[in-house]
Amino acid sequence: MRIKLVLRTIRNFILVLFLSLLVMYCSAIYSDQSTKNKQQRSTERIQKANARLTTPQIMRIKTQGFASYIGMESNQFEEKFGRPEATMNSAINVKWLLYNLDSSNYLKVGIDQYTQKICSIVVVGNLVSNNSKLRVGMSFKQLLRLSTLYANFEVSYREENFQFELSENDLNNHPLIGFTNGSYVIPYLQPNSKRVIALEFLDTGMLLKKNIYQIISRTPIPSQYQGETNWNQLDIMVPYDLMQVINTKRRILANTTLPVGDPLTQSAQRIISVLEKNPKRYLRASHANLLEDITSGDVGQNRFLSLSQGSFSKKLYQDVDLNTKNFEMYVIFPFYNATTFFEKTKLQQNVWDSLIASKTKKIGIAYDQGLLVIIINKGGN
C-alpha cells in the first residue's frame, strides 16, 4: 500500500513537471515569435522612414535678384544699398537691418550672428532687384511659369541630410523655390487673390529656424546657436517693424497710413498686463499654460495660437474698458517676427485684411516676450 502511494506521488510529480516544461516551451516559442514580429515591424518602420527620405530631382532656377546676396558678408550688401536706417535684434539670433523706412519699398536683411553672413532678405514692398523675375504682386500663374513647385526638398546642413515635405496648403500659400547657388525663396501668397505679398530669400539654416514645413530626418536636427535675447529692445522693435510692414502695404493700396502709438496702444498694453498677471481668468487652461511658458522666455514652442473674440472670456474686454461692438481684439503667441503674418494662413484670412483695409483708421499694438496684442477700431472713431 505504501509502495503504491509512493509510486503515485512520483507519477504525479513527473506529470506536473512535464506539463510545466511544456508550458514553458510553448511560452518561449510564442515569445520568440512575438519578438521576431516586433523586430520585423520595427525594421519595416525604419525601412519606410529611410524610404521616405528621398527626393525627386529638383530643378533649381538661376540665381537672381536678392538670392545672390544670401551667404555674403553684410558689407557687400551695404556697398550697393548703403547703411541701414535702423537695426533690430531677434529671438532666433538674427540681427535685422531695416531699409526704406516709411516707404512702399520696405526691406529687411537678416544677419546670422554666428556666421556673420546674410541668412535672409525679406521684401514686402515694390522694390525689385535687377535681373530678377521674382517680384511682389506677381500672380500664382506667373510663379508657376517661372519654376516648377516641388513637394519635397532634400537639403544638407552641417553634414546631415534633411527633407522638407510641403503640404497642399504650403504649396498653395508659401511654396519653396531653390536657386543654383544653394539658397531659396519663399513667395508668400495672399489666400484670396493668389498674388505674392512678400518674398523671403534665405539659406538652409534659416529654413530650419523658421520651421514652417514638415521636416524628416534620420538624425536629430542640429541645435541652433542661440545668443542672449534682448527683450527690452524687442518689445519696442517688434511692434515698430510690424507697423512698417502694415503701412508699406497700405501705401501700395493707396490707403492712409496708420499712426504709430495711437491711444489704443495703451489699451493693448493693459491687455498684456492683465493676461500676464492672471491668464487663467481669461483663457482656457491649455492656452494659459502655453502663454506662461512663452512669456517666461521659452522660444522653442512649436504650437501657435491666434485668439479672437470667442476664444477668450468676455471679461478681458470688460477689464480693459472695451466693447465687442466697436473693437476687434486679437491675442497672438508665440510671435517674434512680422513675417509670421505671411506664414500663417489663418492670420492672413482673419487679421491681415483688416489691418490694411481702407476702412481701418486706428489700431493699437503692444508686445511682450512673444505675446502680441492687436486692437482694431471697427468704426475708426
CSV table of C-alpha atoms in Angstrom, one decimal:
chain,number,residue,atom,x,y,z
A,1,MET,CA,0.0,0.0,0.0
A,2,ARG,CA,2.8,2.3,1.0
A,3,ILE,CA,4.7,1.4,-2.3
A,4,LYS,CA,1.6,2.3,-4.4
A,5,LEU,CA,1.3,5.7,-2.7
A,6,VAL,CA,5.0,6.4,-3.3
A,7,LEU,CA,4.6,5.4,-7.0
A,8,ARG,CA,1.5,7.5,-7.4
A,9,THR,CA,3.3,10.5,-5.9
A,10,ILE,CA,6.3,10.0,-8.2
A,11,ARG,CA,3.9,9.7,-11.2
A,12,ASN,CA,2.0,12.9,-10.3
A,13,PHE,CA,5.3,14.8,-9.8
A,14,ILE,CA,6.6,13.7,-13.2
A,15,LEU,CA,3.2,14.6,-14.8
A,16,VAL,CA,3.3,18.1,-13.2
A,17,LEU,CA,6.9,18.6,-14.2
A,18,PHE,CA,6.2,17.5,-17.8
A,19,LEU,CA,3.2,19.9,-18.1
A,20,SER,CA,5.3,22.8,-16.6
A,21,LEU,CA,8.1,22.1,-19.1
A,22,LEU,CA,5.6,22.0,-22.0
A,23,VAL,CA,4.0,25.4,-20.9
A,24,MET,CA,7.5,27.0,-20.6
A,25,TYR,CA,8.5,25.6,-24.1
A,26,CYS,CA,5.3,26.9,-25.7
A,27,SER,CA,5.7,30.3,-24.0
A,28,ALA,CA,9.3,30.6,-25.2
A,29,ILE,CA,8.3,29.8,-28.8
A,30,TYR,CA,5.5,32.4,-28.6
A,31,SER,CA,7.8,35.0,-27.0
A,32,ASP,CA,10.4,34.4,-29.7
A,33,GLN,CA,7.9,34.7,-32.5
A,34,SER,CA,6.5,37.8,-30.9
A,35,THR,CA,10.0,39.3,-30.6
A,36,LYS,CA,10.7,38.5,-34.3
A,37,ASN,CA,7.4,40.1,-35.3
A,38,LYS,CA,8.2,43.2,-33.3
A,39,GLN,CA,11.7,43.3,-34.8
A,40,GLN,CA,10.2,42.9,-38.2
A,41,ARG,CA,7.7,45.7,-37.7
A,42,SER,CA,10.5,47.8,-36.3
A,43,THR,CA,12.7,47.1,-39.3
A,44,GLU,CA,9.7,47.8,-41.6
A,45,ARG,CA,9.3,51.2,-39.9
A,46,ILE,CA,12.9,52.0,-40.3
A,47,GLN,CA,12.9,50.9,-43.9
A,48,LYS,CA,9.8,53.0,-44.5
A,49,ALA,CA,11.4,56.0,-42.8
A,50,ASN,CA,14.5,55.6,-44.8
A,51,ALA,CA,12.5,55.2,-48.0
A,52,ARG,CA,10.6,58.5,-47.2
A,53,LEU,CA,13.9,60.4,-47.1
A,54,THR,CA,14.2,60.5,-50.8
A,55,THR,CA,13.5,63.5,-53.0
A,56,PRO,CA,12.9,63.7,-56.8
A,57,GLN,CA,15.5,65.6,-58.8
A,58,ILE,CA,14.9,69.3,-58.0
A,59,MET,CA,15.4,71.7,-60.8
A,60,ARG,CA,16.8,74.8,-59.2
A,61,ILE,CA,16.3,78.1,-61.1
A,62,LYS,CA,19.1,80.5,-62.0
A,63,THR,CA,20.3,82.6,-59.1
A,64,GLN,CA,18.7,86.1,-59.4
A,65,GLY,CA,17.9,89.2,-57.6
A,66,PHE,CA,18.4,89.2,-53.8
A,67,ALA,CA,19.2,85.5,-53.8
A,68,SER,CA,22.7,86.4,-54.9
A,69,TYR,CA,23.3,88.1,-51.6
A,70,ILE,CA,22.5,85.1,-49.4
A,71,GLY,CA,25.6,83.8,-47.7
A,72,MET,CA,27.6,87.0,-48.3
A,73,GLU,CA,29.1,89.4,-45.8
A,74,SER,CA,26.8,92.3,-44.9
A,75,ASN,CA,29.3,94.9,-46.1
A,76,GLN,CA,28.9,93.6,-49.6
A,77,PHE,CA,25.2,94.4,-49.4
A,78,GLU,CA,25.9,97.8,-47.9
A,79,GLU,CA,28.2,98.6,-50.7
A,80,LYS,CA,25.2,98.7,-53.0
A,81,PHE,CA,22.3,99.6,-50.7
A,82,GLY,CA,24.1,101.8,-48.1
A,83,ARG,CA,23.9,101.6,-44.4
A,84,PRO,CA,20.5,100.6,-42.9
A,85,GLU,CA,18.3,103.2,-41.4
A,86,ALA,CA,17.6,101.1,-38.3
A,87,THR,CA,18.5,97.7,-36.8
A,88,MET,CA,16.7,95.2,-34.6
A,89,ASN,CA,17.6,92.0,-32.8
A,90,SER,CA,15.5,88.9,-32.8
A,91,ALA,CA,14.7,85.8,-30.7
A,92,ILE,CA,16.5,83.5,-33.1
A,93,ASN,CA,19.9,85.1,-33.1
A,94,VAL,CA,19.5,87.0,-36.3
A,95,LYS,CA,20.2,90.8,-36.5
A,96,TRP,CA,17.9,92.6,-38.9
A,97,LEU,CA,19.0,95.6,-41.0
A,98,LEU,CA,16.0,97.8,-41.9
A,99,TYR,CA,15.9,99.7,-45.2
A,100,ASN,CA,13.5,102.2,-46.8
A,101,LEU,CA,11.5,103.0,-43.7
A,102,ASP,CA,8.2,104.9,-44.2
A,103,SER,CA,8.0,104.0,-47.8
A,104,SER,CA,6.4,101.4,-50.2
A,105,ASN,CA,9.8,99.7,-50.6
A,106,TYR,CA,10.4,98.3,-47.1
A,107,LEU,CA,13.3,95.8,-46.9
A,108,LYS,CA,14.7,93.6,-44.1
A,109,VAL,CA,18.1,91.9,-44.3
A,110,GLY,CA,18.9,89.2,-41.7
A,111,ILE,CA,22.5,88.7,-40.5
A,112,ASP,CA,23.2,85.3,-38.8
A,113,GLN,CA,25.0,86.3,-35.6
A,114,TYR,CA,27.0,83.1,-35.6
A,115,THR,CA,28.3,83.2,-39.1
A,116,GLN,CA,28.0,87.0,-39.6
A,117,LYS,CA,26.6,86.4,-43.1
A,118,ILE,CA,23.3,87.2,-44.7
A,119,CYS,CA,20.8,84.5,-44.0
A,120,SER,CA,17.5,86.2,-45.0
A,121,ILE,CA,16.3,89.1,-47.1
A,122,VAL,CA,12.6,89.9,-46.8
A,123,VAL,CA,10.9,92.1,-49.5
A,124,VAL,CA,7.5,93.4,-48.6
A,125,GLY,CA,7.2,96.4,-50.9
A,126,ASN,CA,7.6,97.3,-54.5
A,127,LEU,CA,11.4,97.1,-54.5
A,128,VAL,CA,12.7,95.0,-57.4
A,129,SER,CA,16.3,93.8,-57.8
A,130,ASN,CA,17.9,93.9,-61.2
A,131,ASN,CA,17.9,90.8,-63.3
A,132,SER,CA,15.1,89.2,-61.2
A,133,LYS,CA,11.8,87.9,-62.5
A,134,LEU,CA,10.5,87.5,-58.9
A,135,ARG,CA,8.5,90.4,-57.6
A,136,VAL,CA,5.9,91.2,-55.0
A,137,GLY,CA,2.5,91.4,-56.7
A,138,MET,CA,3.1,88.7,-59.3
A,139,SER,CA,0.3,86.1,-59.7
A,140,PHE,CA,0.5,82.4,-58.8
A,141,LYS,CA,0.3,81.6,-62.5
A,142,GLN,CA,3.3,83.8,-63.2
A,143,LEU,CA,5.1,82.0,-60.4
A,144,LEU,CA,4.3,78.6,-62.0
A,145,ARG,CA,5.7,79.8,-65.3
A,146,LEU,CA,9.0,80.7,-63.5
A,147,SER,CA,9.5,77.5,-61.7
A,148,THR,CA,8.0,74.1,-61.0
A,149,LEU,CA,6.8,73.8,-57.4
A,150,TYR,CA,8.0,70.7,-55.6
A,151,ALA,CA,6.5,69.0,-52.6
A,152,ASN,CA,9.8,67.5,-51.3
A,153,PHE,CA,13.2,69.1,-50.9
A,154,GLU,CA,16.3,67.2,-49.6
A,155,VAL,CA,18.9,69.6,-48.1
A,156,SER,CA,22.2,69.3,-46.4
A,157,TYR,CA,23.0,71.2,-43.2
A,158,ARG,CA,26.1,70.7,-41.0
A,159,GLU,CA,26.9,67.4,-42.9
A,160,GLU,CA,23.5,65.9,-42.3
A,161,ASN,CA,20.6,65.4,-44.7
A,162,PHE,CA,17.1,66.6,-44.1
A,163,GLN,CA,13.9,66.6,-46.1
A,164,PHE,CA,11.3,69.3,-46.2
A,165,GLU,CA,7.8,68.0,-47.0
A,166,LEU,CA,5.4,70.6,-48.3
A,167,SER,CA,1.7,70.1,-47.8
A,168,GLU,CA,-1.0,71.2,-50.2
A,169,ASN,CA,-1.5,74.2,-48.0
A,170,ASP,CA,2.2,75.0,-48.2
A,171,LEU,CA,2.3,74.7,-52.0
A,172,ASN,CA,-0.8,77.0,-52.4
A,173,ASN,CA,0.3,79.7,-49.8
A,174,HIS,CA,4.0,79.6,-49.3
A,175,PRO,CA,5.8,77.3,-51.7
A,176,LEU,CA,9.6,76.8,-51.8
A,177,ILE,CA,11.8,77.5,-54.7
A,178,GLY,CA,15.6,76.7,-54.9
A,179,PHE,CA,18.4,78.6,-56.6
A,180,THR,CA,21.5,77.2,-58.2
A,181,ASN,CA,23.7,78.9,-55.5
A,182,GLY,CA,22.0,76.8,-52.8
A,183,SER,CA,19.7,79.5,-51.5
A,184,TYR,CA,15.9,79.6,-51.5
A,185,VAL,CA,13.0,81.9,-51.8
A,186,ILE,CA,9.5,81.6,-50.2
A,187,PRO,CA,6.9,83.5,-52.1
A,188,TYR,CA,4.1,84.3,-49.6
A,189,LEU,CA,0.7,84.3,-51.4
A,190,GLN,CA,-2.4,86.1,-50.3
A,191,PRO,CA,-5.1,83.4,-49.9
A,192,ASN,CA,-7.9,85.1,-51.9
A,193,SER,CA,-6.1,86.9,-54.7
A,194,LYS,CA,-3.3,84.3,-55.0
A,195,ARG,CA,-0.8,87.1,-55.6
A,196,VAL,CA,2.6,87.3,-53.9
A,197,ILE,CA,2.5,89.7,-51.0
A,198,ALA,CA,6.1,89.2,-49.8
A,199,LEU,CA,9.3,87.4,-50.8
A,200,GLU,CA,11.8,85.9,-48.4
A,201,PHE,CA,15.2,84.8,-49.7
A,202,LEU,CA,17.0,82.6,-47.2
A,203,ASP,CA,19.6,79.9,-46.6
A,204,THR,CA,19.1,76.4,-45.3
A,205,GLY,CA,19.8,77.3,-41.7
A,206,MET,CA,17.1,80.0,-41.7
A,207,LEU,CA,14.7,77.5,-43.3
A,208,LEU,CA,15.3,75.2,-40.3
A,209,LYS,CA,14.8,78.0,-37.8
A,210,LYS,CA,11.5,79.1,-39.4
A,211,ASN,CA,10.1,75.6,-39.0
A,212,ILE,CA,7.1,76.2,-41.3
A,213,TYR,CA,7.5,73.0,-43.3
A,214,GLN,CA,7.4,69.4,-42.0
A,215,ILE,CA,11.0,68.1,-41.6
A,216,ILE,CA,12.0,64.5,-41.9
A,217,SER,CA,15.4,63.4,-40.6
A,218,ARG,CA,17.3,60.2,-39.8
A,219,THR,CA,19.2,62.1,-37.1
A,220,PRO,CA,18.2,64.9,-34.6
A,221,ILE,CA,18.2,68.4,-36.1
A,222,PRO,CA,21.4,70.2,-35.1
A,223,SER,CA,20.8,72.7,-32.3
A,224,GLN,CA,20.8,76.3,-33.5
A,225,TYR,CA,23.3,78.8,-32.0
A,226,GLN,CA,21.2,80.9,-29.6
A,227,GLY,CA,22.6,84.1,-28.1
A,228,GLU,CA,21.1,86.1,-25.3
A,229,THR,CA,17.7,87.7,-26.3
A,230,ASN,CA,17.4,91.5,-25.7
A,231,TRP,CA,13.7,91.5,-24.8
A,232,ASN,CA,13.8,95.2,-23.9
A,233,GLN,CA,14.7,96.1,-27.5
A,234,LEU,CA,12.4,93.6,-29.0
A,235,ASP,CA,9.4,94.8,-27.0
A,236,ILE,CA,9.8,98.1,-28.8
A,237,MET,CA,11.1,97.0,-32.2
A,238,VAL,CA,8.7,94.1,-33.0
A,239,PRO,CA,5.6,96.4,-33.0
A,240,TYR,CA,7.6,99.1,-34.9
A,241,ASP,CA,8.6,96.5,-37.5
A,242,LEU,CA,5.0,95.3,-37.8
A,243,MET,CA,3.7,98.8,-38.3
A,244,GLN,CA,6.3,99.4,-41.0
A,245,VAL,CA,5.0,96.3,-42.9
A,246,ILE,CA,1.4,97.3,-42.4
A,247,ASN,CA,1.9,100.9,-43.6
A,248,THR,CA,4.0,99.7,-46.6
A,249,LYS,CA,1.1,97.6,-47.7
A,250,ARG,CA,-1.4,100.4,-47.1
A,251,ARG,CA,0.8,102.8,-49.2
A,252,ILE,CA,0.8,100.3,-52.1
A,253,LEU,CA,-3.0,100.1,-51.8
A,254,ALA,CA,-3.2,104.0,-51.7
A,255,ASN,CA,-4.8,103.8,-48.2
A,256,THR,CA,-3.9,106.3,-45.5
A,257,THR,CA,-1.1,105.1,-43.1
A,258,LEU,CA,-1.8,104.3,-39.5
A,259,PRO,CA,-0.1,106.4,-36.8
A,260,VAL,CA,2.4,104.7,-34.5
A,261,GLY,CA,1.5,105.0,-30.9
A,262,ASP,CA,-2.3,105.5,-31.2
A,263,PRO,CA,-4.0,105.7,-27.8
A,264,LEU,CA,-5.4,102.3,-28.5
A,265,THR,CA,-1.8,101.1,-27.9
A,266,GLN,CA,-2.3,101.8,-24.2
A,267,SER,CA,-5.3,99.6,-24.2
A,268,ALA,CA,-3.4,96.8,-25.9
A,269,GLN,CA,-0.7,97.2,-23.2
A,270,ARG,CA,-3.3,96.9,-20.5
A,271,ILE,CA,-4.5,93.7,-22.1
A,272,ILE,CA,-0.9,92.3,-21.9
A,273,SER,CA,-0.7,93.3,-18.3
A,274,VAL,CA,-3.9,91.5,-17.2
A,275,LEU,CA,-3.2,88.5,-19.3
A,276,GLU,CA,0.3,88.0,-17.8
A,277,LYS,CA,-1.0,88.6,-14.3
A,278,ASN,CA,-3.8,86.1,-14.4
A,279,PRO,CA,-4.0,84.2,-17.8
A,280,LYS,CA,-6.4,81.6,-16.5
A,281,ARG,CA,-9.0,84.2,-15.8
A,282,TYR,CA,-9.4,84.9,-19.5
A,283,LEU,CA,-8.0,81.8,-21.4
A,284,ARG,CA,-8.7,78.1,-21.3
A,285,ALA,CA,-6.1,76.2,-19.2
A,286,SER,CA,-4.0,74.8,-22.1
A,287,HIS,CA,-3.8,78.3,-23.7
A,288,ALA,CA,-2.9,79.9,-20.4
A,289,ASN,CA,-0.2,77.4,-19.7
A,290,LEU,CA,1.3,78.0,-23.2
A,291,LEU,CA,1.2,81.7,-22.6
A,292,GLU,CA,3.1,81.4,-19.3
A,293,ASP,CA,5.8,79.3,-21.0
A,294,ILE,CA,6.3,81.8,-23.7
A,295,THR,CA,6.4,84.9,-21.6
A,296,SER,CA,8.9,83.2,-19.4
A,297,GLY,CA,11.3,83.2,-22.3
A,298,ASP,CA,10.7,79.7,-23.9
A,299,VAL,CA,11.3,80.5,-27.6
A,300,GLY,CA,11.3,76.8,-28.7
A,301,GLN,CA,7.5,76.3,-28.7
A,302,ASN,CA,6.1,74.9,-32.0
A,303,ARG,CA,2.4,75.5,-31.1
A,304,PHE,CA,0.9,78.7,-32.4
A,305,LEU,CA,-2.3,80.4,-31.3
A,306,SER,CA,-4.3,83.3,-32.8
A,307,LEU,CA,-7.1,84.1,-30.4
A,308,SER,CA,-10.0,86.4,-31.2
A,309,GLN,CA,-13.4,87.1,-29.7
A,310,GLY,CA,-15.0,83.8,-28.8
A,311,SER,CA,-11.6,82.3,-28.0
A,312,PHE,CA,-11.2,84.1,-24.7
A,313,SER,CA,-13.5,85.3,-21.9
A,314,LYS,CA,-15.6,88.5,-22.4
A,315,LYS,CA,-14.1,89.6,-19.0
A,316,LEU,CA,-11.0,90.6,-21.0
A,317,TYR,CA,-13.0,93.3,-22.8
A,318,GLN,CA,-14.7,94.4,-19.6
A,319,ASP,CA,-11.5,94.6,-17.6
A,320,VAL,CA,-9.8,97.0,-20.1
A,321,ASP,CA,-13.0,99.0,-20.7
A,322,LEU,CA,-13.5,98.0,-24.4
A,323,ASN,CA,-16.7,96.7,-26.0
A,324,THR,CA,-17.1,94.0,-28.6
A,325,LYS,CA,-19.3,96.2,-30.8
A,326,ASN,CA,-16.6,98.8,-31.7
A,327,PHE,CA,-13.4,96.9,-31.2
A,328,GLU,CA,-11.8,93.7,-32.5
A,329,MET,CA,-9.2,92.2,-30.3
A,330,TYR,CA,-6.5,89.6,-31.2
A,331,VAL,CA,-4.1,87.8,-28.9
A,332,ILE,CA,-1.3,86.1,-30.8
A,333,PHE,CA,1.5,83.9,-29.5
A,334,PRO,CA,4.3,83.0,-29.9
A,335,PHE,CA,5.1,85.9,-32.2
A,336,TYR,CA,8.7,87.0,-32.9
A,337,ASN,CA,8.7,88.4,-36.5
A,338,ALA,CA,6.3,90.4,-38.7
A,339,THR,CA,6.7,87.7,-41.4
A,340,THR,CA,4.5,85.5,-39.3
A,341,PHE,CA,1.6,87.3,-40.8
A,342,PHE,CA,2.6,85.9,-44.2
A,343,GLU,CA,3.5,82.4,-42.9
A,344,LYS,CA,0.2,81.7,-41.1
A,345,THR,CA,-2.8,81.4,-43.5
A,346,LYS,CA,-5.2,81.9,-40.5
A,347,LEU,CA,-3.6,85.3,-39.8
A,348,GLN,CA,-3.9,86.3,-43.4
A,349,GLN,CA,-7.6,85.5,-43.5
A,350,ASN,CA,-8.7,86.7,-40.1
A,351,VAL,CA,-6.4,89.6,-39.2
A,352,TRP,CA,-4.3,90.9,-42.0
A,353,ASP,CA,-7.0,92.1,-44.3
A,354,SER,CA,-8.5,94.3,-41.5
A,355,LEU,CA,-5.1,95.8,-40.8
A,356,ILE,CA,-4.5,97.1,-44.3
A,357,ALA,CA,-8.2,97.8,-45.3
A,358,SER,CA,-9.1,101.4,-46.1
A,359,LYS,CA,-11.9,101.4,-43.5
A,360,THR,CA,-9.5,100.8,-40.7
A,361,LYS,CA,-8.2,104.1,-39.3
A,362,LYS,CA,-7.0,103.3,-35.8
A,363,ILE,CA,-5.2,100.3,-34.3
A,364,GLY,CA,-3.3,99.5,-31.1
A,365,ILE,CA,-0.3,97.1,-31.0
A,366,ALA,CA,1.5,96.0,-27.9
A,367,TYR,CA,4.1,93.3,-27.4
A,368,ASP,CA,6.0,91.5,-24.6
A,369,GLN,CA,8.3,88.5,-24.9
A,370,GLY,CA,6.4,86.6,-27.7
A,371,LEU,CA,2.9,87.9,-26.8
A,372,LEU,CA,1.3,90.2,-29.4
A,373,VAL,CA,-1.9,92.0,-28.8
A,374,ILE,CA,-3.7,93.9,-31.6
A,375,ILE,CA,-6.9,96.1,-31.2
A,376,ILE,CA,-8.7,97.3,-34.3
A,377,ASN,CA,-11.3,100.1,-34.0
A,378,LYS,CA,-14.1,98.9,-36.3
A,379,GLY,CA,-15.6,102.4,-36.7
A,380,GLY,CA,-12.3,104.3,-36.9
A,381,ASN,CA,-13.5,106.9,-34.5
